[in-house]
Short mmCIF file of C-alpha atoms and ligand atoms in Angstrom, two decimals:
data_model
loop_
_atom_site.label_atom_id
_atom_site.label_comp_id
_atom_site.label_asym_id
_atom_site.label_seq_id
_atom_site.Cartn_x
_atom_site.Cartn_y
_atom_site.Cartn_z
CA MET A 294 -59.40 14.31 -39.91
CA ILE A 295 -57.13 16.02 -37.41
CA GLY A 296 -54.66 18.11 -39.38
CA ALA A 297 -55.54 19.78 -42.67
CA GLY A 298 -51.99 19.57 -44.01
CA TYR A 299 -50.82 17.58 -46.97
CA VAL A 300 -51.87 14.10 -45.82
CA GLY A 301 -55.03 15.20 -44.00
CA LEU A 302 -56.32 17.31 -46.85
CA VAL A 303 -55.64 14.78 -49.60
CA THR A 304 -57.01 11.88 -47.54
CA GLY A 305 -60.05 13.87 -46.37
CA ALA A 306 -60.91 15.06 -49.89
CA CYS A 307 -60.53 11.51 -51.27
CA PHE A 308 -62.74 9.93 -48.59
CA ALA A 309 -65.36 12.61 -49.28
CA GLU A 310 -65.11 11.69 -52.98
CA PHE A 311 -65.79 8.08 -51.93
CA GLY A 312 -69.06 9.25 -50.38
CA PHE A 313 -68.17 9.65 -46.70
CA ASP A 314 -68.86 12.72 -44.62
CA VAL A 315 -65.50 14.19 -43.66
CA VAL A 316 -64.60 17.12 -41.50
CA CYS A 317 -61.01 18.33 -41.67
CA LEU A 318 -59.80 20.04 -38.54
CA ASP A 319 -56.85 22.25 -37.89
CA ASN A 320 -55.93 24.55 -35.05
CA ASP A 321 -54.63 27.07 -37.60
CA THR A 322 -57.75 29.22 -37.97
CA THR A 323 -56.35 31.13 -40.96
CA LYS A 324 -55.86 27.87 -42.82
CA ILE A 325 -59.41 26.74 -42.05
CA ASP A 326 -60.82 30.15 -43.07
CA LYS A 327 -58.98 29.93 -46.36
CA LEU A 328 -60.13 26.37 -46.98
CA ASN A 329 -63.69 27.44 -46.29
CA GLN A 330 -63.24 30.02 -49.04
CA GLY A 331 -61.99 27.27 -51.34
CA LEU A 332 -58.32 28.32 -51.14
CA ILE A 333 -55.93 25.35 -51.00
CA PRO A 334 -52.80 26.00 -48.95
CA ILE A 335 -50.64 23.44 -50.77
CA TYR A 336 -49.83 22.59 -54.36
CA GLU A 337 -51.00 19.16 -55.42
CA PRO A 338 -52.31 18.49 -58.93
CA GLY A 339 -56.06 17.84 -58.92
CA LEU A 340 -56.58 18.64 -55.25
CA ASP A 341 -58.33 21.98 -55.79
CA SER A 342 -61.09 20.46 -57.92
CA LEU A 343 -61.49 17.49 -55.59
CA VAL A 344 -61.85 19.80 -52.58
CA ALA A 345 -64.28 22.00 -54.52
CA GLN A 346 -66.37 18.94 -55.41
CA GLY A 347 -66.35 17.74 -51.80
CA MET A 348 -67.42 21.14 -50.54
CA LYS A 349 -70.15 21.42 -53.15
CA SER A 350 -71.57 18.05 -52.15
CA LYS A 351 -71.32 19.18 -48.49
CA ARG A 352 -69.51 15.93 -47.68
CA LEU A 353 -66.26 17.78 -47.05
CA THR A 354 -66.23 20.50 -44.42
CA PHE A 355 -63.54 22.35 -42.48
CA SER A 356 -63.64 23.32 -38.86
CA THR A 357 -61.61 24.29 -35.82
CA ASN A 358 -64.17 22.82 -33.43
CA LEU A 359 -62.53 19.55 -32.45
CA LYS A 360 -64.97 18.49 -29.74
CA GLU A 361 -68.07 18.82 -31.86
CA SER A 362 -66.42 17.17 -34.88
CA VAL A 363 -65.05 14.21 -32.90
CA GLN A 364 -68.44 13.62 -31.29
CA ALA A 365 -70.06 13.53 -34.71
CA SER A 366 -67.57 10.97 -36.06
CA ASN A 367 -66.95 7.26 -35.60
CA ILE A 368 -63.45 7.39 -37.08
CA VAL A 369 -60.88 10.01 -36.15
CA MET A 370 -57.72 10.11 -38.23
CA ILE A 371 -54.65 11.81 -36.92
CA ALA A 372 -52.73 13.37 -39.77
CA VAL A 373 -50.59 15.98 -38.06
CA GLY A 374 -46.90 16.56 -38.73
CA THR A 375 -44.12 14.42 -37.22
CA PRO A 376 -41.05 16.54 -38.00
CA THR A 377 -37.53 15.45 -37.21
CA ASN A 378 -36.52 16.51 -33.72
CA ILE A 379 -33.41 18.59 -34.42
CA THR A 380 -31.72 17.57 -31.19
CA ASP A 381 -31.83 13.80 -31.61
CA GLY A 382 -33.12 12.89 -35.10
CA HIS A 383 -36.20 11.09 -33.72
CA ALA A 384 -39.67 11.86 -35.08
CA ASP A 385 -41.19 14.58 -32.91
CA LEU A 386 -44.55 13.25 -31.68
CA GLY A 387 -45.62 16.39 -29.82
CA TYR A 388 -48.42 17.22 -32.28
CA VAL A 389 -49.65 13.62 -32.39
CA TYR A 390 -49.88 13.30 -28.60
CA GLN A 391 -51.59 16.68 -28.26
CA ALA A 392 -54.16 15.63 -30.85
CA VAL A 393 -54.71 12.30 -29.05
CA LYS A 394 -55.35 14.06 -25.73
CA ASP A 395 -57.79 16.49 -27.35
CA VAL A 396 -59.62 13.64 -29.04
CA ALA A 397 -59.72 11.55 -25.85
CA LEU A 398 -61.33 14.42 -23.99
CA ALA A 399 -64.02 14.71 -26.66
CA ILE A 400 -64.99 11.04 -27.21
CA ASP A 401 -68.61 10.23 -26.37
CA GLY A 402 -69.30 6.97 -28.20
CA TYR A 403 -67.32 4.13 -29.84
CA THR A 404 -64.58 5.78 -31.90
CA VAL A 405 -61.69 4.30 -33.86
CA ILE A 406 -58.65 6.51 -33.53
CA VAL A 407 -56.38 6.01 -36.50
CA THR A 408 -52.81 7.20 -36.87
CA LYS A 409 -52.22 8.31 -40.46
CA SER A 410 -49.12 10.31 -39.63
CA THR A 411 -45.86 8.39 -39.96
CA VAL A 412 -45.11 7.42 -36.38
CA PRO A 413 -42.34 5.26 -34.91
CA VAL A 414 -43.09 1.67 -34.05
CA GLY A 415 -44.73 1.45 -30.63
CA THR A 416 -46.60 4.76 -30.95
CA GLY A 417 -49.98 3.05 -31.34
CA ASP A 418 -49.60 1.38 -27.96
CA GLU A 419 -48.50 4.71 -26.48
CA VAL A 420 -51.63 6.27 -27.91
CA VAL A 421 -53.78 3.66 -26.14
CA SER A 422 -52.03 4.41 -22.83
CA LEU A 423 -52.38 8.15 -23.33
CA ILE A 424 -56.11 7.85 -23.99
CA LYS A 425 -56.58 5.74 -20.85
CA GLN A 426 -54.52 8.21 -18.85
CA THR A 427 -56.46 11.20 -20.16
CA ARG A 428 -59.86 9.54 -19.81
CA PRO A 429 -59.70 6.74 -17.18
CA ASP A 430 -63.44 6.22 -17.72
CA LEU A 431 -62.98 5.02 -21.30
CA VAL A 432 -62.68 1.28 -21.96
CA GLU A 433 -60.60 0.02 -24.89
CA GLY A 434 -62.72 -2.12 -27.21
CA VAL A 435 -65.93 -0.58 -25.86
CA ASP A 436 -65.48 3.20 -26.11
CA PHE A 437 -62.51 3.31 -28.42
CA ASP A 438 -59.91 1.37 -30.38
CA VAL A 439 -56.66 2.49 -31.92
CA ALA A 440 -55.49 1.50 -35.40
CA SER A 441 -52.47 2.33 -37.53
CA ASN A 442 -53.20 3.09 -41.17
CA PRO A 443 -50.05 4.54 -42.74
CA GLU A 444 -50.28 6.61 -45.90
CA PHE A 445 -48.23 5.83 -48.98
CA LEU A 446 -48.94 8.99 -50.97
CA ARG A 447 -46.35 10.52 -53.25
CA GLU A 448 -46.38 14.27 -53.58
CA GLY A 449 -47.44 15.22 -57.08
CA SER A 450 -49.49 12.05 -57.58
CA ALA A 451 -51.14 11.75 -54.19
CA ILE A 452 -54.71 11.58 -55.47
CA THR A 453 -54.03 8.72 -57.88
CA ASP A 454 -52.02 6.99 -55.16
CA PHE A 455 -55.00 7.27 -52.84
CA MET A 456 -57.62 6.22 -55.38
CA ARG A 457 -55.59 3.35 -56.85
CA PRO A 458 -53.21 2.24 -54.11
CA ASP A 459 -50.89 -0.76 -54.40
CA ARG A 460 -52.12 -1.77 -50.96
CA VAL A 461 -53.80 -0.53 -47.79
CA VAL A 462 -52.28 -1.45 -44.44
CA VAL A 463 -54.41 -1.55 -41.30
CA GLY A 464 -52.84 -2.38 -37.96
CA THR A 465 -55.13 -3.23 -35.06
CA ASP A 466 -55.86 -6.18 -32.78
CA SER A 467 -59.53 -5.27 -32.47
CA GLN A 468 -62.02 -7.05 -34.72
CA LYS A 469 -64.51 -4.23 -34.13
CA ALA A 470 -62.01 -1.65 -35.40
CA ARG A 471 -61.16 -3.88 -38.38
CA ASP A 472 -64.83 -4.01 -39.34
CA VAL A 473 -65.04 -0.22 -39.25
CA MET A 474 -61.87 0.14 -41.33
CA GLN A 475 -63.14 -2.46 -43.78
CA ARG A 476 -66.26 -0.34 -44.35
CA LEU A 477 -64.09 2.72 -44.85
CA TYR A 478 -61.99 1.08 -47.54
CA ARG A 479 -64.98 -0.70 -49.12
CA PRO A 480 -64.82 1.64 -52.20
CA LEU A 481 -61.46 0.08 -53.15
CA TYR A 482 -63.03 -3.38 -53.29
CA LEU A 483 -63.98 -3.01 -56.96
CA ILE A 484 -60.39 -2.47 -58.05
CA GLU A 485 -59.31 -5.38 -55.85
CA THR A 486 -56.86 -3.42 -53.74
CA PRO A 487 -55.06 -5.75 -51.34
CA ILE A 488 -55.85 -4.78 -47.75
CA LEU A 489 -53.38 -6.10 -45.24
CA TYR A 490 -54.65 -6.47 -41.68
CA THR A 491 -51.92 -6.79 -39.11
CA ASN A 492 -51.04 -5.58 -35.63
CA LYS A 493 -50.15 -1.98 -34.83
CA PRO A 494 -46.33 -2.34 -34.59
CA THR A 495 -46.16 -4.16 -37.92
CA ALA A 496 -48.25 -1.52 -39.68
CA GLU A 497 -46.11 1.25 -38.21
CA LEU A 498 -42.92 -0.47 -39.24
CA ILE A 499 -44.18 -1.26 -42.76
CA LYS A 500 -44.26 2.45 -43.48
CA TYR A 501 -40.67 3.03 -42.38
CA ALA A 502 -39.38 -0.17 -43.93
CA ALA A 503 -41.02 0.70 -47.28
CA ASN A 504 -39.54 4.20 -47.35
CA GLY A 505 -36.19 2.88 -46.14
CA PHE A 506 -36.15 0.27 -48.88
CA LEU A 507 -37.09 2.76 -51.60
CA ALA A 508 -34.34 5.10 -50.37
CA LEU A 509 -32.00 2.13 -50.49
CA LYS A 510 -32.89 1.46 -54.13
CA ILE A 511 -32.07 5.06 -55.00
CA GLY A 512 -28.85 4.98 -52.98
CA PHE A 513 -27.87 1.75 -54.71
CA ILE A 514 -28.46 2.98 -58.24
CA ASN A 515 -26.62 6.22 -57.45
CA GLN A 516 -23.55 4.27 -56.38
CA MET A 517 -23.89 2.11 -59.48
CA ALA A 518 -23.96 5.38 -61.47
CA ASP A 519 -20.58 6.29 -60.00
CA LEU A 520 -19.27 2.89 -60.98
CA CYS A 521 -20.71 3.25 -64.49
CA GLU A 522 -18.81 6.50 -64.92
CA LYS A 523 -15.56 4.70 -64.14
CA THR A 524 -16.24 1.83 -66.49
CA GLY A 525 -18.02 3.19 -69.56
CA ALA A 526 -21.27 1.45 -68.57
CA ASP A 527 -24.61 3.25 -68.89
CA VAL A 528 -26.71 3.52 -65.71
CA GLN A 529 -29.99 3.91 -67.61
CA GLU A 530 -29.49 0.58 -69.32
CA LEU A 531 -28.10 -0.93 -66.16
CA GLY A 532 -31.28 0.05 -64.28
CA LYS A 533 -33.39 -1.40 -67.06
CA GLY A 534 -31.38 -4.61 -67.14
CA MET A 535 -31.68 -5.02 -63.40
CA GLY A 536 -35.30 -3.94 -63.22
CA LEU A 537 -36.54 -6.41 -65.82
CA ASP A 538 -35.96 -9.01 -63.17
CA ASN A 539 -39.38 -9.02 -61.48
CA ARG A 540 -37.77 -9.62 -58.13
CA ILE A 541 -36.05 -6.24 -58.44
CA GLY A 542 -38.50 -4.14 -60.48
CA ARG A 543 -37.73 -1.11 -62.68
CA LYS A 544 -39.16 1.59 -60.40
CA PHE A 545 -36.96 3.77 -58.19
CA LEU A 546 -33.83 2.91 -60.09
CA ASN A 547 -33.36 6.35 -61.63
CA ALA A 548 -29.98 7.83 -60.77
CA SER A 549 -30.27 11.32 -59.33
CA PRO A 550 -28.51 14.04 -57.36
CA GLY A 551 -29.83 12.28 -54.22
CA TYR A 552 -33.30 11.86 -52.80
CA GLY A 553 -34.99 14.70 -50.94
CA GLY A 554 -38.50 15.68 -49.85
CA SER A 555 -40.43 15.60 -46.64
CA CYS A 556 -40.39 11.81 -46.25
CA PHE A 557 -37.29 9.82 -47.20
CA PRO A 558 -34.73 11.98 -45.35
CA LYS A 559 -36.94 12.22 -42.24
CA ASP A 560 -38.12 8.61 -42.22
CA THR A 561 -34.73 7.00 -42.88
CA LEU A 562 -33.26 9.04 -40.06
CA ALA A 563 -36.08 8.12 -37.68
CA LEU A 564 -35.82 4.43 -38.67
CA SER A 565 -32.10 4.46 -38.02
CA LYS A 566 -32.54 6.13 -34.62
CA THR A 567 -35.31 3.79 -33.49
CA ALA A 568 -33.43 0.70 -34.62
CA ARG A 569 -30.27 1.76 -32.81
CA GLN A 570 -32.22 2.63 -29.69
CA LEU A 571 -33.88 -0.79 -29.68
CA GLY A 572 -30.56 -2.55 -30.12
CA ALA A 573 -31.18 -3.75 -33.69
CA PRO A 574 -29.23 -1.20 -35.76
CA CYS A 575 -30.13 -0.91 -39.46
CA THR A 576 -26.59 -0.29 -40.68
CA ILE A 577 -27.75 -0.58 -44.29
CA VAL A 578 -30.08 2.38 -43.79
CA ASP A 579 -27.29 4.27 -42.00
CA ALA A 580 -25.08 3.81 -45.05
CA VAL A 581 -27.85 5.01 -47.38
CA ILE A 582 -28.31 8.20 -45.34
CA GLU A 583 -24.60 8.90 -45.35
CA ALA A 584 -24.21 8.24 -49.07
CA ASN A 585 -27.20 10.42 -49.92
CA THR A 586 -25.90 13.37 -47.90
CA ALA A 587 -22.46 13.08 -49.49
CA ARG A 588 -23.97 12.78 -52.95
CA LYS A 589 -25.52 16.24 -52.99
CA LEU A 590 -22.16 17.84 -52.21
CA LYS A 591 -20.47 15.63 -54.76
CA MET A 592 -22.88 16.90 -57.42
CA ALA A 593 -21.93 20.48 -56.59
CA GLU A 594 -18.27 19.58 -56.92
CA ARG A 595 -18.98 18.00 -60.29
CA ILE A 596 -20.43 21.29 -61.55
CA LEU A 597 -17.60 23.34 -60.03
CA GLN A 598 -14.96 21.11 -61.63
CA ARG A 599 -16.32 21.66 -65.13
CA LEU A 600 -16.43 25.40 -64.52
CA ARG A 601 -12.84 25.39 -63.22
CA ASP A 602 -11.73 23.57 -66.37
CA ARG A 603 -12.99 26.54 -68.31
CA LYS A 604 -11.02 29.04 -66.23
CA LEU A 605 -13.86 31.56 -66.10
CA SER A 606 -13.33 34.64 -63.97
CA LYS A 607 -16.94 34.93 -62.70
CA PRO A 608 -19.02 32.01 -63.96
CA ARG A 609 -22.79 32.19 -64.05
CA VAL A 610 -24.89 29.04 -63.84
CA ALA A 611 -28.57 28.59 -64.72
CA ILE A 612 -30.25 26.21 -62.29
CA LEU A 613 -33.32 24.59 -63.82
CA GLY A 614 -35.70 23.33 -61.13
CA ILE A 615 -35.27 23.76 -57.40
CA THR A 616 -38.03 21.58 -55.90
CA PHE A 617 -37.14 18.09 -54.65
CA LYS A 618 -39.04 16.55 -57.55
CA PRO A 619 -41.47 17.72 -60.26
CA ASN A 620 -45.16 18.55 -59.70
CA THR A 621 -44.66 19.83 -56.19
CA ASP A 622 -43.76 23.12 -54.59
CA ASP A 623 -41.97 21.26 -51.81
CA MET A 624 -38.37 22.35 -51.28
CA ARG A 625 -37.66 20.27 -48.20
CA ASP A 626 -34.25 18.58 -48.40
CA ALA A 627 -34.08 19.32 -52.12
CA ALA A 628 -30.67 18.84 -53.74
CA SER A 629 -30.85 22.52 -54.79
CA LEU A 630 -30.56 23.57 -51.14
CA VAL A 631 -27.12 21.97 -50.94
CA ILE A 632 -25.89 22.60 -54.47
CA ILE A 633 -26.76 26.30 -54.79
CA PRO A 634 -25.02 27.41 -51.54
CA GLU A 635 -21.95 25.38 -52.56
CA LEU A 636 -21.81 27.13 -55.93
CA LEU A 637 -22.17 30.53 -54.26
CA LYS A 638 -19.46 29.69 -51.76
CA HIS A 639 -17.11 29.17 -54.68
CA GLY A 640 -17.90 32.49 -56.33
CA VAL A 641 -20.41 31.28 -58.91
CA ASP A 642 -23.37 33.50 -59.77
CA VAL A 643 -26.67 31.61 -59.93
CA VAL A 644 -29.81 32.31 -61.90
CA ILE A 645 -32.76 30.12 -61.01
CA TYR A 646 -35.71 29.12 -63.10
CA ASP A 647 -38.36 26.83 -61.65
CA PRO A 648 -41.72 26.33 -63.40
CA LEU A 649 -43.59 26.77 -60.13
CA TYR A 650 -41.56 29.39 -58.40
CA TYR A 651 -40.99 31.89 -61.16
CA LYS A 652 -44.27 33.50 -60.28
CA ASN A 653 -44.12 33.48 -56.50
CA SER A 654 -41.55 33.83 -53.81
CA ASP A 655 -42.70 31.19 -51.30
CA CYS A 656 -39.41 29.37 -51.78
CA LEU A 657 -37.37 32.29 -50.47
CA PRO A 658 -37.57 31.29 -46.78
CA HIS A 659 -36.28 27.79 -47.67
CA LEU A 660 -33.40 29.31 -49.56
CA ALA A 661 -32.76 31.89 -46.85
CA ALA A 662 -32.49 29.09 -44.28
CA GLN A 663 -29.51 27.82 -46.28
CA GLY A 664 -27.94 31.29 -46.33
CA ILE A 665 -29.11 31.98 -49.89
CA THR A 666 -30.30 35.56 -50.04
CA TRP A 667 -31.34 37.60 -52.97
CA GLY A 668 -28.86 39.92 -54.52
CA SER A 669 -26.54 40.20 -57.43
CA GLU A 670 -25.28 36.62 -56.97
CA VAL A 671 -28.69 34.89 -57.04
CA THR A 672 -31.49 35.97 -59.29
CA PHE A 673 -34.72 34.49 -60.53
CA ALA A 674 -35.55 34.24 -64.21
CA SER A 675 -39.14 34.38 -65.35
CA ASN A 676 -38.63 31.73 -67.99
CA ARG A 677 -36.15 29.08 -69.02
CA LYS A 678 -34.76 31.00 -72.00
CA GLU A 679 -34.03 34.04 -69.88
CA ALA A 680 -32.19 31.86 -67.35
CA THR A 681 -29.95 30.13 -69.85
CA LEU A 682 -29.12 33.17 -71.99
CA ASP A 683 -25.32 33.57 -71.87
CA ALA A 684 -25.07 31.26 -68.86
CA ASP A 685 -21.78 29.38 -68.51
CA ALA A 686 -23.71 26.21 -67.71
CA ALA A 687 -27.31 25.05 -67.57
CA VAL A 688 -27.89 22.56 -64.77
CA ILE A 689 -31.08 20.47 -64.68
CA LEU A 690 -31.82 19.64 -61.04
CA THR A 691 -35.52 18.71 -61.27
CA GLU A 692 -37.04 16.78 -64.16
CA TRP A 693 -40.03 19.07 -64.74
CA HIS A 694 -41.89 18.16 -67.96
CA GLU A 695 -41.04 21.58 -69.33
CA PHE A 696 -37.33 20.71 -69.39
CA ARG A 697 -37.82 17.45 -71.22
CA GLY A 698 -38.70 19.14 -74.46
CA ILE A 699 -36.11 21.93 -74.60
CA ASP A 700 -35.01 22.71 -78.15
CA LEU A 701 -31.38 21.73 -77.71
CA SER A 702 -30.14 23.67 -80.75
CA GLU A 703 -31.78 26.82 -79.37
CA LEU A 704 -30.16 26.08 -76.00
CA GLN A 705 -26.83 25.55 -77.72
CA GLN A 706 -27.17 28.95 -79.36
CA SER A 707 -28.13 30.77 -76.19
CA LEU A 708 -25.57 29.40 -73.71
CA ALA A 709 -22.17 31.07 -73.37
CA LYS A 710 -19.41 29.73 -75.64
CA PRO A 711 -16.09 30.33 -73.99
CA GLU A 712 -13.14 30.02 -76.33
CA GLY A 713 -12.06 26.42 -76.80
CA PHE A 714 -15.21 24.86 -75.28
CA LEU A 715 -18.70 23.89 -76.27
CA PRO A 716 -21.68 25.25 -74.29
CA LEU A 717 -22.16 23.24 -71.11
CA LEU A 718 -25.33 21.32 -70.19
CA ILE A 719 -25.27 19.39 -66.93
CA ASP A 720 -28.24 17.08 -66.60
CA LEU A 721 -28.46 15.56 -63.12
CA ARG A 722 -31.70 13.74 -64.01
CA ASN A 723 -30.62 12.05 -67.25
CA ILE A 724 -33.58 13.41 -69.18
CA TYR A 725 -31.70 13.57 -72.49
CA LYS A 726 -30.09 10.85 -74.55
CA THR A 727 -26.36 11.13 -74.99
CA ASN A 728 -26.77 10.92 -78.78
CA GLU A 729 -29.07 13.95 -79.12
CA VAL A 730 -26.88 16.65 -77.66
CA ASP A 731 -24.90 17.77 -80.70
CA GLY A 732 -22.86 20.88 -80.13
CA LEU A 733 -23.16 20.69 -76.36
CA HIS A 734 -20.72 19.52 -73.77
CA TYR A 735 -23.16 17.22 -72.02
CA LEU A 736 -22.58 15.82 -68.58
CA SER A 737 -25.21 13.53 -67.07
CA ILE A 738 -24.91 10.87 -64.37
CA GLY A 739 -23.76 7.31 -64.73
CA ARG A 740 -23.21 7.74 -68.46
CA SER A 741 -20.33 8.83 -70.66
CA GLU A 742 -19.61 12.53 -70.75
CA VAL A 743 -20.27 13.79 -74.27
CA ASN A 744 -18.25 16.30 -76.28
CA ASN A 745 -16.08 17.21 -73.33
CA LYS A 746 -12.88 16.80 -75.27
CA ILE A 747 -13.83 18.98 -78.22
CA ALA A 748 -11.77 22.12 -78.16
CA ILE A 749 -12.78 24.47 -80.95
C1 UGA B 814 -42.37 9.03 -50.77
C2 UGA B 814 -42.87 7.63 -51.13
O1 UGA B 814 -42.65 7.37 -52.51
C3 UGA B 814 -44.35 7.49 -50.80
O2 UGA B 814 -44.78 6.16 -51.05
C4 UGA B 814 -44.57 7.82 -49.32
O3 UGA B 814 -45.93 7.74 -48.96
C5 UGA B 814 -44.07 9.22 -49.06
O4 UGA B 814 -42.68 9.30 -49.38
C6 UGA B 814 -44.32 9.50 -47.60
O5 UGA B 814 -43.63 8.91 -46.76
O6 UGA B 814 -45.27 10.21 -47.27
P1 UGA B 814 -42.41 11.43 -51.98
O7 UGA B 814 -41.43 11.85 -50.93
O8 UGA B 814 -43.58 12.30 -52.29
O9 UGA B 814 -43.01 9.98 -51.62
O10 UGA B 814 -41.61 11.31 -53.34
P2 UGA B 814 -40.93 10.19 -54.23
O11 UGA B 814 -41.56 10.20 -55.56
O12 UGA B 814 -40.85 8.90 -53.55
O13 UGA B 814 -39.46 10.80 -54.39
C7 UGA B 814 -38.61 11.00 -53.28
C8 UGA B 814 -37.24 11.41 -53.72
O14 UGA B 814 -36.56 10.34 -54.36
C9 UGA B 814 -37.21 12.56 -54.73
O15 UGA B 814 -36.16 13.45 -54.41
C10 UGA B 814 -36.93 11.88 -56.05
O16 UGA B 814 -36.28 12.70 -56.98
C11 UGA B 814 -36.02 10.75 -55.60
N1 UGA B 814 -35.98 9.61 -56.53
C12 UGA B 814 -37.09 8.86 -56.75
C13 UGA B 814 -34.79 9.29 -57.15
O17 UGA B 814 -33.76 9.95 -56.94
N2 UGA B 814 -34.74 8.22 -58.01
C14 UGA B 814 -35.85 7.46 -58.25
O18 UGA B 814 -35.74 6.49 -59.03
C15 UGA B 814 -37.05 7.79 -57.61
#
């Protein structure tokens, strides 16, 4: 497994759990040293015990010695990062191609080289050419084959997603490589996981198309939420009513402050760029990207408007949750990174509480990159109650479990009560019902605003 990052580590640990011998490689020696000491560099529920089990059984090892590891393996998976190239929005394949060259130089027997990283359509064929260029002595089909095997892991539930996937996609034209991949995924046979064999470009595109379509579902329900607000309809029930149609499905129809994370923003952008470049523009995906970017700013404006209504001289807002979704420490493209700077720009003080970040400061660089620096205007609370005490609004940005069970009467007591208004709870994840928020001015998304007209 080349790359001991999120995908490489989860995939490697899971294959070791399935009984295979796996060596995870990384050129970051500190990371490998830490892994060898049992220290996991990322937060993913269940991963620490899975890695510990793998290490104990000696099926999972970590190394920086690529040559030796490749020569001892018959499958090499490339799971390095493909970040967005900031100059043109394409996926940056620098790490993938470097890994391919290193692997090519090391091959000394039939090896299936598998791209796990999300790579643009056509990359698999490029990989074949690069191997031949690097090692003209190697013959495709005899010494090596290339396959695409995209991952569909969600952060926060990656291990379950791996162990019980909806499907596995394998793209290769080589029967020999298919046989090898079939053996690799043999453990999923018992739970009857569909395994789709196709060619490389289709497999590569399935990954982008799936993420693009899921992003589209979110973009669609978010626009429906706006429409609900204008009409008195309820987006939760709307989503349910739509989703009960099996052709649509209930999942990914939760209105939100916009999708974030390391995948949807990056992959939709890369899909849009590739499609345009190839002369088959995906204008639907373009519209989703644009709407999602605008949505985050719109959410900030929604908060600011309610604060303006209250004519507060120096409002203070408690932000509950800053990661892009629960059960992850990932801040990439989180709505918080747009909303918090916007609040600060308009003179609002912010106090943050996040169940994962209250005890460490790893999020500070992400915030700093958005111009959010520590000081009197932004502070961290060590618990939810401390954050909301006397705050002019509590804003739920991430639906952490911990926020689902807040005692709303206690919250009502602790929030500020400016004259003429009820304490303000803004729930951008719709985790409460509109009929359980007595005594609070409750603003959610795609549903009626509650108690906003009560002037005491
Ligand atoms: C996503 C896909 O779900 C995975 O299948 C895929 O493998 C992964 O990207 C990837 O490409 O590696 P992930 O980014 O971990 O996984 O997270 P999701 O659970 O899909 O959530 C993404 C964003 O969409 C989050 O900001 C979430 O809050 C938002 N979302 C999700 C909504 O706003 N509404 C929904 O109904 C669902």
